[in-house]
Tab-separated table of C-alpha atoms in Angstrom:
chain	number	residue	atom	x	y	z
A	589	MET	CA	108.087	-0.673	-82.980
A	590	LYS	CA	110.855	-3.028	-81.924
A	591	THR	CA	111.557	-0.807	-78.919
A	592	ILE	CA	107.898	-0.874	-77.827
A	593	LEU	CA	107.715	-4.661	-78.310
A	594	SER	CA	110.884	-5.148	-76.267
A	595	LEU	CA	109.464	-2.959	-73.515
A	596	ILE	CA	106.217	-4.956	-73.451
A	597	ILE	CA	108.133	-8.253	-73.244
A	598	SER	CA	110.309	-6.854	-70.447
A	599	LEU	CA	107.253	-5.719	-68.480
A	600	VAL	CA	105.555	-9.096	-68.901
A	601	LEU	CA	108.678	-10.947	-67.751
A	602	ALA	CA	109.104	-8.576	-64.811
A	603	SER	CA	105.458	-9.051	-63.842
A	604	HIS	CA	105.835	-12.847	-64.065
A	605	SER	CA	109.025	-12.710	-62.011
A	606	PHE	CA	107.347	-10.533	-59.371
A	607	GLY	CA	104.399	-12.938	-59.159
A	608	GLN	CA	106.704	-15.894	-58.714
A	609	SER	CA	108.765	-14.032	-56.142
A	610	ASN	CA	105.681	-12.983	-54.197
A	611	PHE	CA	104.405	-16.581	-54.155
A	612	ILE	CA	107.392	-17.509	-51.971
A	613	GLN	CA	107.508	-15.427	-48.789
A	614	ILE	CA	110.312	-15.491	-46.217
A	615	GLU	CA	109.563	-14.373	-42.667
A	616	THR	CA	110.809	-14.621	-39.110
A	617	ASN	CA	108.146	-14.472	-36.439
A	618	LYS	CA	108.815	-13.996	-32.733
A	619	THR	CA	105.633	-15.827	-31.682
A	620	LEU	CA	106.701	-18.843	-33.732
A	621	GLY	CA	110.137	-18.617	-32.130
A	622	LEU	CA	108.578	-18.594	-28.655
A	623	PHE	CA	106.428	-21.611	-29.445
A	624	SER	CA	109.384	-23.556	-30.872
A	625	PHE	CA	111.410	-22.508	-27.786
A	626	LEU	CA	108.862	-24.166	-25.481
A	627	GLU	CA	108.502	-27.195	-27.732
A	628	THR	CA	112.260	-27.697	-27.895
A	629	SER	CA	112.915	-27.119	-24.196
A	630	SER	CA	110.289	-29.705	-23.229
A	631	ARG	CA	111.698	-32.380	-25.570
A	632	GLN	CA	108.722	-32.523	-27.935
A	633	LEU	CA	108.968	-34.654	-31.064
A	634	GLY	CA	110.515	-33.080	-34.143
A	635	THR	CA	112.676	-30.566	-32.272
A	636	SER	CA	116.436	-30.009	-32.440
A	637	SER	CA	118.505	-31.820	-29.804
A	638	SER	CA	121.353	-29.322	-30.352
A	639	PHE	CA	119.015	-26.391	-29.689
A	640	ARG	CA	117.608	-28.162	-26.626
A	641	GLU	CA	121.073	-28.766	-25.150
A	642	TYR	CA	121.935	-25.098	-25.667
A	643	ILE	CA	118.770	-23.941	-23.873
A	644	ILE	CA	119.075	-26.415	-21.003
A	645	GLU	CA	122.751	-25.590	-20.451
A	646	SER	CA	121.911	-21.877	-20.376
A	647	TYR	CA	119.117	-22.184	-17.805
A	648	LYS	CA	119.854	-25.393	-15.928
A	649	GLN	CA	120.211	-23.527	-12.602
A	650	ASP	CA	117.093	-21.401	-13.104
A	651	LYS	CA	114.279	-22.957	-11.063
A	652	VAL	CA	111.622	-20.607	-12.435
A	653	PHE	CA	112.482	-21.462	-16.040
A	654	ASN	CA	112.507	-25.191	-15.344
A	655	LYS	CA	109.130	-24.941	-13.616
A	656	ILE	CA	107.738	-23.265	-16.761
A	657	ILE	CA	109.072	-26.104	-18.913
A	658	ASP	CA	107.697	-28.766	-16.561
A	659	SER	CA	104.282	-27.095	-16.676
A	660	TYR	CA	104.381	-26.980	-20.472
A	661	SER	CA	105.360	-30.658	-20.632
A	662	ASN	CA	102.206	-31.535	-18.683
A	663	LEU	CA	99.855	-29.721	-21.077
A	664	ASN	CA	97.918	-31.874	-23.524
A	665	LEU	CA	97.978	-29.881	-26.765
A	666	ASP	CA	97.643	-32.794	-29.182
A	667	TYR	CA	94.128	-33.826	-30.159
A	668	SER	CA	93.624	-35.432	-33.555
A	669	PHE	CA	90.813	-35.590	-36.084
A	670	LYS	CA	90.493	-37.540	-39.310
A	671	ARG	CA	89.844	-36.448	-42.874
A	672	GLN	CA	87.254	-39.057	-43.766
A	673	ASP	CA	87.628	-38.938	-47.569
A	674	PHE	CA	91.351	-39.728	-47.648
A	675	PRO	CA	93.064	-43.156	-47.754
A	676	GLU	CA	93.942	-44.634	-44.358
A	677	LYS	CA	97.643	-44.936	-45.186
A	678	ARG	CA	97.970	-41.302	-46.199
A	679	ALA	CA	98.208	-38.262	-43.916
A	680	SER	CA	94.516	-38.468	-43.106
A	681	TYR	CA	94.887	-37.119	-39.560
A	682	THR	CA	95.361	-33.506	-38.505
A	683	THR	CA	96.148	-32.513	-34.938
A	684	THR	CA	95.530	-29.455	-32.820
A	685	LYS	CA	99.327	-29.199	-32.425
A	686	ASP	CA	99.552	-28.762	-36.229
A	687	LEU	CA	97.034	-25.932	-36.018
A	688	LEU	CA	98.943	-24.301	-33.157
A	689	TRP	CA	102.111	-24.240	-35.299
A	690	ILE	CA	100.149	-22.631	-38.153
A	691	ALA	CA	98.597	-20.045	-35.824
A	692	ALA	CA	101.988	-19.216	-34.278
A	693	SER	CA	103.551	-18.726	-37.712
A	694	ASN	CA	100.865	-16.153	-38.599
A	695	SER	CA	100.589	-14.301	-35.271
A	696	ARG	CA	101.824	-10.768	-34.588
A	697	ASP	CA	102.239	-11.403	-30.861
A	698	ILE	CA	101.029	-13.675	-28.045
A	699	ASP	CA	97.644	-11.959	-27.720
A	700	ASP	CA	97.035	-12.325	-31.456
A	701	PHE	CA	98.036	-15.998	-31.172
A	702	SER	CA	95.536	-16.415	-28.314
A	703	GLN	CA	92.732	-15.069	-30.486
A	704	ARG	CA	93.647	-17.346	-33.417
A	705	ILE	CA	93.516	-20.567	-31.362
A	706	ILE	CA	90.190	-20.016	-29.567
A	707	GLY	CA	88.246	-23.281	-29.663
A	708	LEU	CA	91.194	-25.529	-30.517
A	709	LEU	CA	91.915	-26.490	-26.899
A	710	PRO	CA	89.930	-26.833	-23.681
A	711	HIS	CA	89.568	-23.382	-22.118
A	712	GLN	CA	91.847	-24.025	-19.125
A	713	THR	CA	94.531	-25.522	-21.350
A	714	HIS	CA	94.301	-22.483	-23.623
A	715	ILE	CA	94.736	-20.095	-20.666
A	716	GLN	CA	97.687	-22.088	-19.294
A	717	LEU	CA	99.423	-22.134	-22.688
A	718	ILE	CA	99.155	-18.358	-23.087
A	719	GLU	CA	100.376	-17.776	-19.530
A	720	LEU	CA	103.417	-20.000	-20.143
A	721	LEU	CA	104.247	-18.203	-23.409
A	722	LYS	CA	104.177	-14.863	-21.582
A	723	LYS	CA	106.291	-16.201	-18.711
A	724	VAL	CA	108.950	-17.635	-21.020
A	725	GLU	CA	109.108	-14.578	-23.288
A	726	SER	CA	111.749	-12.725	-21.243
A	727	TYR	CA	113.992	-15.827	-21.294
A	728	TYR	CA	113.626	-16.117	-25.054
A	729	ASP	CA	114.320	-12.403	-25.525
A	730	ASP	CA	117.491	-12.494	-23.423
A	731	LEU	CA	118.926	-15.732	-24.819
A	732	ILE	CA	117.949	-15.476	-28.488
A	733	TRP	CA	115.617	-12.849	-29.937
A	734	ASN	CA	117.379	-9.647	-28.905
A	735	LYS	CA	120.805	-11.015	-29.909
A	736	GLU	CA	119.933	-12.570	-33.254
A	737	GLN	CA	118.299	-9.747	-35.223
A	738	GLU	CA	121.348	-9.153	-37.407
A	739	ASN	CA	121.659	-12.860	-38.222
A	740	ILE	CA	117.937	-13.122	-38.941
A	741	LEU	CA	118.148	-10.227	-41.413
A	742	ARG	CA	121.217	-11.785	-43.040
A	743	ILE	CA	119.634	-15.172	-43.804
A	744	GLN	CA	116.394	-13.545	-44.978
A	745	ASN	CA	118.400	-11.471	-47.468
A	746	GLN	CA	120.413	-14.528	-48.538
A	747	LEU	CA	117.281	-16.607	-49.183
A	748	ASP	CA	115.516	-13.693	-50.880
A	749	ASN	CA	117.961	-14.079	-53.770
A	750	TYR	CA	116.518	-17.545	-54.490
A	751	LYS	CA	112.779	-16.829	-54.216
A	752	VAL	CA	112.132	-16.851	-57.975
A	753	GLN	CA	114.215	-20.007	-58.399
A	754	ILE	CA	112.335	-21.768	-55.577
A	755	SER	CA	109.071	-20.731	-57.214
A	756	ASP	CA	110.213	-22.202	-60.556
A	757	LEU	CA	111.135	-25.462	-58.825
A	758	TYR	CA	107.729	-25.529	-57.163
A	759	PHE	CA	105.851	-25.433	-60.480
A	760	ARG	CA	107.891	-28.335	-61.875
A	761	ILE	CA	107.527	-30.399	-58.707
A	762	SER	CA	103.781	-29.743	-58.340
A	763	LYS	CA	103.321	-31.081	-61.893
A	764	PHE	CA	105.233	-34.216	-60.900
A	765	TYR	CA	103.076	-34.694	-57.773
A	766	ASN	CA	99.911	-33.993	-59.787
A	767	THR	CA	98.946	-31.428	-57.132
A	768	SER	CA	97.053	-28.218	-57.777
A	769	TRP	CA	97.778	-25.349	-55.378
A	770	ASN	CA	96.078	-21.973	-55.607
A	771	THR	CA	98.984	-19.560	-55.932
A	772	SER	CA	96.984	-16.806	-54.215
A	773	ILE	CA	97.928	-18.718	-51.065
A	774	PRO	CA	101.702	-18.228	-50.730
A	775	PHE	CA	104.247	-20.707	-49.466
A	776	LYS	CA	105.744	-19.075	-46.383
A	777	ILE	CA	109.279	-19.974	-45.366
A	778	MET	CA	109.086	-19.352	-41.613
A	779	LEU	CA	112.491	-19.143	-39.969
A	780	TYR	CA	113.507	-19.251	-36.326
A	781	PRO	CA	117.124	-18.867	-35.152
A	782	ILE	CA	119.190	-21.530	-33.388
A	783	PRO	CA	122.208	-19.563	-32.049
A	784	LEU	CA	124.831	-22.163	-32.940
A	785	LYS	CA	127.440	-22.572	-35.688
A	786	ASN	CA	127.068	-26.364	-35.882
A	787	GLY	CA	124.438	-28.855	-34.777
A	788	ASN	CA	121.241	-30.479	-35.962
A	789	THR	CA	118.216	-28.544	-37.124
A	790	THR	CA	114.638	-29.563	-37.831
A	791	ALA	CA	111.978	-28.440	-40.270
A	792	ILE	CA	108.247	-29.155	-40.382
A	793	PRO	CA	105.554	-28.390	-42.978
A	794	LYS	CA	102.308	-27.047	-41.512
A	795	GLY	CA	99.555	-25.800	-43.820
A	796	ASN	CA	101.322	-23.396	-46.187
A	797	ALA	CA	104.164	-22.759	-43.720
A	798	LEU	CA	107.588	-24.335	-44.178
A	799	ILE	CA	108.871	-23.927	-40.605
A	800	CYS	CA	112.672	-24.123	-40.469
A	801	GLY	CA	115.160	-23.679	-37.673
A	802	PHE	CA	118.491	-22.350	-38.925
A	803	LEU	CA	122.003	-22.184	-37.455
A	804	SER	CA	122.231	-18.418	-37.058
A	805	HIS	CA	125.970	-18.384	-36.301
A	806	ASN	CA	126.795	-20.175	-39.555
A	807	GLU	CA	126.956	-17.681	-42.429
A	808	ASN	CA	126.587	-20.424	-45.055
A	809	ASP	CA	123.631	-22.159	-43.430
A	810	TYR	CA	121.281	-20.682	-46.033
A	811	LYS	CA	122.657	-23.197	-48.572
A	812	ALA	CA	121.372	-26.098	-46.472
A	813	ARG	CA	118.045	-24.316	-45.916
A	814	LEU	CA	117.391	-24.177	-49.679
A	815	GLY	CA	117.213	-27.954	-50.064
A	816	ILE	CA	115.263	-28.287	-46.814
A	817	VAL	CA	112.708	-25.702	-47.935
A	818	VAL	CA	111.990	-27.677	-51.120
A	819	HIS	CA	111.972	-30.925	-49.102
A	820	GLU	CA	109.239	-29.589	-46.809
A	821	MET	CA	107.351	-28.113	-49.758
A	822	CYS	CA	107.240	-31.632	-51.212
A	823	HIS	CA	105.597	-32.965	-48.057
A	824	ILE	CA	102.867	-30.353	-48.404
A	825	LEU	CA	102.325	-31.142	-52.091
A	826	TYR	CA	102.143	-34.869	-51.322
A	827	LYS	CA	99.631	-34.290	-48.534
A	828	GLU	CA	97.499	-31.969	-50.664
A	829	GLN	CA	97.125	-34.249	-53.675
A	830	ASN	CA	93.501	-34.515	-54.780
A	831	PRO	CA	91.642	-37.211	-52.767
A	832	ASP	CA	90.771	-39.107	-55.956
A	833	PHE	CA	94.415	-39.224	-56.977
A	834	GLN	CA	95.423	-40.238	-53.448
A	835	HIS	CA	93.053	-43.203	-53.680
A	836	GLN	CA	94.438	-44.056	-57.123
A	837	LEU	CA	98.026	-43.958	-55.853
A	838	ASP	CA	96.981	-45.983	-52.799
A	839	GLN	CA	95.515	-48.663	-55.075
A	840	TRP	CA	98.683	-48.854	-57.179
A	841	PHE	CA	100.613	-49.809	-54.051
A	842	THR	CA	97.882	-51.977	-52.502
A	843	ASN	CA	97.215	-53.990	-55.683
A	844	SER	CA	100.885	-54.774	-56.230
A	845	ASN	CA	101.846	-58.418	-55.776
A	846	SER	CA	105.269	-57.484	-54.442
A	847	PRO	CA	105.863	-58.173	-50.716
A	848	TYR	CA	107.891	-54.956	-50.769
A	849	ALA	CA	104.988	-52.756	-51.891
A	850	SER	CA	103.633	-51.808	-48.469
A	851	LEU	CA	107.154	-51.087	-47.209
A	852	ALA	CA	107.979	-48.894	-50.204
A	853	TYR	CA	104.644	-47.129	-49.641
A	854	SER	CA	105.563	-46.332	-46.040
A	855	PHE	CA	108.811	-44.711	-47.237
A	856	ILE	CA	107.605	-43.027	-50.432
A	857	ASN	CA	106.638	-39.657	-48.901
A	858	GLU	CA	109.985	-39.114	-47.214
A	859	GLY	CA	111.889	-40.722	-50.075
A	860	LEU	CA	110.373	-38.393	-52.686
A	861	ALA	CA	110.813	-35.279	-50.533
A	862	THR	CA	114.472	-36.199	-50.054
A	863	VAL	CA	115.283	-36.984	-53.677
A	864	LEU	CA	113.458	-33.861	-54.878
A	865	GLY	CA	114.589	-31.401	-52.215
A	866	ASN	CA	118.014	-32.612	-51.148
A	867	GLY	CA	118.936	-34.238	-54.465
A	868	TRP	CA	117.289	-32.800	-57.575
A	869	ALA	CA	116.557	-29.245	-56.321
A	870	TYR	CA	120.055	-28.987	-54.841
A	871	LYS	CA	121.453	-29.934	-58.252
A	872	GLN	CA	119.279	-27.322	-59.980
A	873	ILE	CA	120.435	-24.568	-57.619
A	874	GLN	CA	124.074	-25.541	-57.037
A	875	LYS	CA	124.672	-27.076	-60.516
A	876	SER	CA	125.959	-30.354	-59.024
A	877	LEU	CA	124.642	-33.183	-56.852
A	878	ASP	CA	125.322	-33.033	-53.139
A	879	SER	CA	127.968	-35.705	-52.511
A	880	LYS	CA	127.123	-35.980	-48.806
A	881	GLU	CA	124.203	-37.978	-47.425
A	882	TRP	CA	120.856	-36.400	-48.176
A	883	TYR	CA	119.023	-37.593	-45.073
A	884	ASN	CA	120.235	-38.758	-41.660
A	885	ASN	CA	118.599	-42.169	-42.005
A	886	LYS	CA	120.168	-44.926	-44.098
A	887	HIS	CA	116.857	-46.247	-45.449
A	888	ILE	CA	115.432	-42.882	-46.497
A	889	ASP	CA	118.802	-41.782	-47.867
A	890	GLY	CA	119.293	-45.081	-49.722
A	891	PHE	CA	115.781	-45.071	-51.188
A	892	ALA	CA	116.132	-41.438	-52.294
A	893	HIS	CA	119.442	-42.104	-54.066
A	894	SER	CA	117.963	-45.134	-55.846
A	895	LEU	CA	114.985	-43.024	-56.984
A	896	PHE	CA	117.061	-40.140	-58.364
A	897	PRO	CA	117.469	-41.271	-62.029
A	898	LEU	CA	113.786	-42.210	-62.280
A	899	VAL	CA	112.561	-38.951	-60.693
A	900	GLU	CA	114.919	-36.818	-62.814
A	901	GLN	CA	113.662	-38.523	-65.987
A	902	TYR	CA	110.013	-37.857	-65.051
A	903	LEU	CA	110.790	-34.200	-64.322
A	904	ASN	CA	112.709	-33.783	-67.581
A	905	ASP	CA	109.791	-35.349	-69.468
A	906	LYS	CA	107.279	-33.187	-67.512
A	907	LYS	CA	105.436	-36.325	-66.433
A	908	SER	CA	103.347	-36.849	-63.295
A	909	ILE	CA	103.517	-39.829	-60.960
A	910	ASP	CA	101.761	-42.769	-62.617
A	911	GLN	CA	101.415	-46.525	-62.105
A	912	ASP	CA	104.653	-47.259	-63.961
A	913	PHE	CA	106.472	-44.887	-61.610
A	914	ILE	CA	105.030	-46.623	-58.535
A	915	ASN	CA	105.877	-50.103	-59.867
A	916	GLU	CA	109.447	-49.022	-60.588
A	917	SER	CA	109.712	-47.417	-57.130
A	918	ILE	CA	108.694	-50.689	-55.481
A	919	GLU	CA	111.296	-52.570	-57.514
A	920	LEU	CA	113.987	-50.024	-56.596
A	921	PHE	CA	113.113	-50.372	-52.918
A	922	LYS	CA	113.435	-54.153	-53.235
A	923	GLN	CA	116.810	-53.886	-54.964
A	924	THR	CA	118.112	-51.392	-52.402
A	925	PHE	CA	116.858	-53.293	-49.336
A	926	PRO	CA	116.500	-56.986	-50.283
A	927	LYS	CA	115.996	-58.004	-46.612
A	928	ALA	CA	113.440	-55.266	-45.957
A	929	THR	CA	110.588	-57.688	-45.154
A	930	LYS	CA	112.456	-58.708	-41.991
A	931	GLU	CA	114.527	-55.628	-41.166
A	932	THR	CA	113.463	-54.126	-37.842
A	933	ASP	CA	114.075	-50.455	-38.657
A	934	ILE	CA	112.036	-50.753	-41.850
A	935	LEU	CA	109.162	-52.717	-40.304
A	936	MET	CA	108.912	-50.148	-37.490
A	937	ASN	CA	108.514	-47.272	-39.951
A	938	SER	CA	104.722	-47.664	-40.054
A	939	LEU	CA	103.097	-49.043	-36.941
A	940	GLN	CA	99.909	-50.052	-35.168
A	941	LEU	CA	100.506	-49.786	-31.427
A	942	PHE	CA	98.333	-51.440	-28.763
A	943	ALA	CA	98.535	-51.289	-24.949
A	944	ASN	CA	96.315	-51.956	-21.943
A	945	THR	CA	96.943	-48.864	-19.859
A	946	GLU	CA	94.329	-46.138	-20.084
A	947	GLU	CA	96.246	-43.659	-17.924
A	948	GLU	CA	97.064	-40.563	-19.982
A	949	ILE	CA	100.568	-40.170	-18.524
A	950	GLU	CA	101.444	-43.792	-19.304
A	951	ILE	CA	99.901	-43.602	-22.770
A	952	ASN	CA	102.080	-40.550	-23.554
A	953	GLU	CA	105.127	-42.350	-22.166
A	954	ILE	CA	104.501	-45.384	-24.391
A	955	ALA	CA	103.842	-43.333	-27.509
A	956	ASN	CA	106.595	-40.742	-27.052
A	957	ASN	CA	109.469	-42.884	-25.783
A	958	ILE	CA	109.332	-45.256	-28.736
A	959	HIS	CA	110.542	-42.401	-30.961
A	960	ASN	CA	113.814	-42.423	-29.011
A	961	TYR	CA	114.547	-45.879	-30.434
A	962	PHE	CA	112.882	-46.008	-33.863
A	963	ASN	CA	112.378	-43.672	-36.818
A	964	ILE	CA	108.579	-43.971	-36.995
A	965	ARG	CA	106.791	-42.110	-39.793
A	966	SER	CA	103.203	-43.088	-38.996
A	967	MET	CA	101.637	-44.680	-35.951
A	968	SER	CA	98.145	-45.360	-34.630
A	969	PHE	CA	97.531	-46.174	-30.958
A	970	SER	CA	94.654	-48.161	-29.498
A	971	THR	CA	93.886	-49.116	-25.891
A	972	PRO	CA	92.967	-51.454	-24.272
A	973	ILE	CA	94.284	-54.315	-26.391
A	974	LEU	CA	91.124	-56.439	-26.383
A	975	SER	CA	88.655	-53.567	-26.865
A	976	ILE	CA	86.244	-53.772	-29.789
A	977	LYS	CA	88.054	-50.836	-31.448
A	978	SER	CA	91.409	-52.608	-31.179
A	979	LYS	CA	90.121	-55.938	-32.441
A	980	GLU	CA	88.613	-54.236	-35.487
A	981	THR	CA	92.134	-53.294	-36.600
A	982	PHE	CA	93.830	-56.670	-35.967
A	983	ASP	CA	93.112	-57.692	-39.571
A	984	LYS	CA	94.530	-54.507	-41.098
A	985	LYS	CA	96.884	-55.720	-43.804
A	986	GLU	CA	100.620	-55.274	-44.226
A	987	ILE	CA	101.389	-53.118	-41.229
A	988	THR	CA	103.495	-54.009	-38.195
A	989	LYS	CA	101.469	-54.559	-35.031
A	990	LEU	CA	103.260	-53.821	-31.752
A	991	ILE	CA	101.274	-55.156	-28.795
A	992	ILE	CA	102.452	-54.006	-25.352
A	993	ILE	CA	100.912	-56.062	-22.550
A	994	ASP	CA	101.564	-53.898	-19.501
A	995	SER	CA	98.740	-55.156	-17.238
A	996	ASP	CA	96.092	-57.914	-17.051
A	997	ASN	CA	98.806	-60.036	-18.656
A	998	THR	CA	97.360	-63.573	-18.473
A	999	ASN	CA	93.885	-62.642	-19.702
A	1000	THR	CA	95.343	-60.566	-22.518
A	1001	ILE	CA	97.488	-63.455	-23.759
A	1002	ILE	CA	94.408	-65.712	-23.757
A	1003	GLY	CA	92.388	-63.071	-25.627
A	1004	LEU	CA	95.102	-62.558	-28.224
A	1005	GLN	CA	95.294	-66.308	-28.860
A	1006	GLU	CA	91.538	-66.290	-29.524
A	1007	SER	CA	91.902	-63.326	-31.894
A	1008	PHE	CA	94.843	-64.927	-33.741
A	1009	PRO	CA	93.955	-68.655	-33.676
A	1010	ASN	CA	96.623	-69.555	-36.245
A	1011	LEU	CA	99.449	-68.232	-34.067
A	1012	LYS	CA	101.059	-69.872	-31.057
A	1013	ILE	CA	101.037	-67.007	-28.582
A	1014	LYS	CA	102.790	-67.741	-25.295
A	1015	THR	CA	105.129	-64.804	-24.596
A	1016	PRO	CA	106.329	-65.342	-21.017
A	1017	LEU	CA	106.489	-62.304	-18.721
A	1018	ASN	CA	109.272	-59.825	-19.519
A	1019	THR	CA	109.943	-61.237	-22.974
A	1020	ILE	CA	109.320	-60.256	-26.602
A	1021	ASP	CA	107.761	-62.594	-29.182
A	1022	ILE	CA	108.113	-62.116	-32.960
A	1023	LEU	CA	105.264	-63.658	-34.979
A	1024	LYS	CA	104.034	-63.544	-38.558
A	1025	ASP	CA	100.291	-63.370	-39.201
A	1026	GLU	CA	99.631	-64.667	-42.705
A	1027	LYS	CA	96.006	-63.506	-42.657
A	1028	SER	CA	96.959	-59.843	-42.392
A	1029	LYS	CA	100.425	-60.372	-43.933
A	1030	SER	CA	101.829	-58.508	-40.940
A	1031	THR	CA	104.644	-58.908	-38.458
A	1032	ILE	CA	103.313	-59.031	-34.907
A	1033	ILE	CA	105.546	-58.036	-31.991
A	1034	ILE	CA	104.267	-58.864	-28.516
A	1035	ILE	CA	105.971	-57.259	-25.524
A	1036	ASN	CA	104.818	-58.762	-22.218
A	1037	ILE	CA	106.024	-56.709	-19.226
A	1038	ASP	CA	105.128	-56.294	-15.577
A	1039	GLY	CA	104.332	-52.585	-15.859
A	1040	VAL	CA	105.172	-49.557	-18.008
A	1041	ALA	CA	108.348	-48.945	-15.963
A	1042	LYS	CA	109.918	-51.862	-17.847
A	1043	LEU	CA	109.070	-50.423	-21.247
A	1044	ASN	CA	112.317	-48.609	-22.046
A	1045	ASP	CA	114.237	-51.821	-21.380
A	1046	ALA	CA	111.925	-53.597	-23.829
A	1047	TYR	CA	112.360	-50.900	-26.485
A	1048	LYS	CA	116.136	-51.137	-26.100
A	1049	VAL	CA	116.109	-54.923	-26.600
A	1050	LEU	CA	113.842	-54.601	-29.636
A	1051	SER	CA	115.996	-51.861	-31.179
A	1052	ASN	CA	119.042	-54.141	-30.999
A	1053	ILE	CA	117.340	-56.855	-33.070
A	1054	VAL	CA	118.427	-56.341	-36.678
A	1055	TYR	CA	116.009	-58.812	-38.320
A	1056	LEU	CA	112.620	-59.905	-36.968
A	1057	GLU	CA	112.462	-63.669	-37.497
A	1058	ASN	CA	109.141	-65.462	-37.080
A	1059	GLY	CA	109.005	-67.543	-33.889
A	1060	MET	CA	111.872	-65.845	-32.057
A	1061	ASN	CA	111.581	-64.938	-28.370
A	1062	TYR	CA	113.806	-62.420	-26.588
A	1063	LYS	CA	114.266	-61.867	-22.858
A	1064	ILE	CA	114.018	-58.328	-21.507
A	1065	LYS	CA	116.914	-57.756	-19.108
């Protein structure tokens, strides 16, 4: 009888282990690699600079390759749409670029990818994208895919050993986030090789795919991937919290009387993913805390370290995020960054951006180039500055407003003074004004320039200002 009982228990445990293991899937997909290859080569946001330098150095003399990349850079693949039932300050927007990443991660080949994305893009854009993927395929094969199969198999086997452990971590973390996820939909760790031993990598969560570049010439890189995988899983769990709970969490931050609440809110997603993935999960797997920095940003890294004891206690007690947790998080943010209400890098984390230009090329230049100077987590963009749509958002509370006057300068200054009657808006040409709007409890930055060509100079000046003091004016050189 004991033997039969032991056998039954063993079968149950094996079945449970198999289910957990199957919930976490590890794959490498050539179509995803091709898409990331184009994204990286054309300097798209969220791609590895080390990988880009390697590609550019390899093909810098190849005119055909560079023409492909130029053509890809000119494609507009990024249209956004809003989830209406989610709080404004949460990840309420999804983009067609997100859906392209998801489709690429699930596609057998380019033709399969083409079928999966029908309707996402204008027809001509769709055709051009597929043509460019087919043209760049031979370059990707020669430089990466055909050479990296052994390294791909190695890291897949290395990570396979941790699938059950990652699954266990998921169930504890999902309880903490108060997120329900149907386990019939697996979490897919989608890998693509970066043929370097050292350098920076990037990872992005899209749908149920945790898309990770890995250093394929570094045999121990899998150890870093483990924490990153959990980090990206946390972003998905945060995004997929029930709408009702998202509104509840939003209210806990919004109703706080602390002037640090909105700033802590803008960092909470990245802070939690870092403390859970790079801190707590690393400790669970490696049996000790990582002594190095957890995130290559002093504010995210500092916030995550300050959160660690609180988060670990909640996980040990099997508790979910509640109002006490949010209140304590706000206080920890205040203690860690006491000058946060004036610190430029923190205030630029969450941003409303306004400009006058309505030219698509200039709009992309304004929106994309700012990421070269600031670590922006969320940003909305409205144009022109004095449009009805823009004015409707001037009163949005506790969010930095960056107003770039690139044309119709005099009339725009007059219009802004009418919209903000309590502020003294002058802002001479080719200068930056720092103002504080008490009505919206927001810092307002006005950049007045004689054309978009001056914008990078303005961004550089702004990035060198450590604290944004009300009433200060800076000349753009």
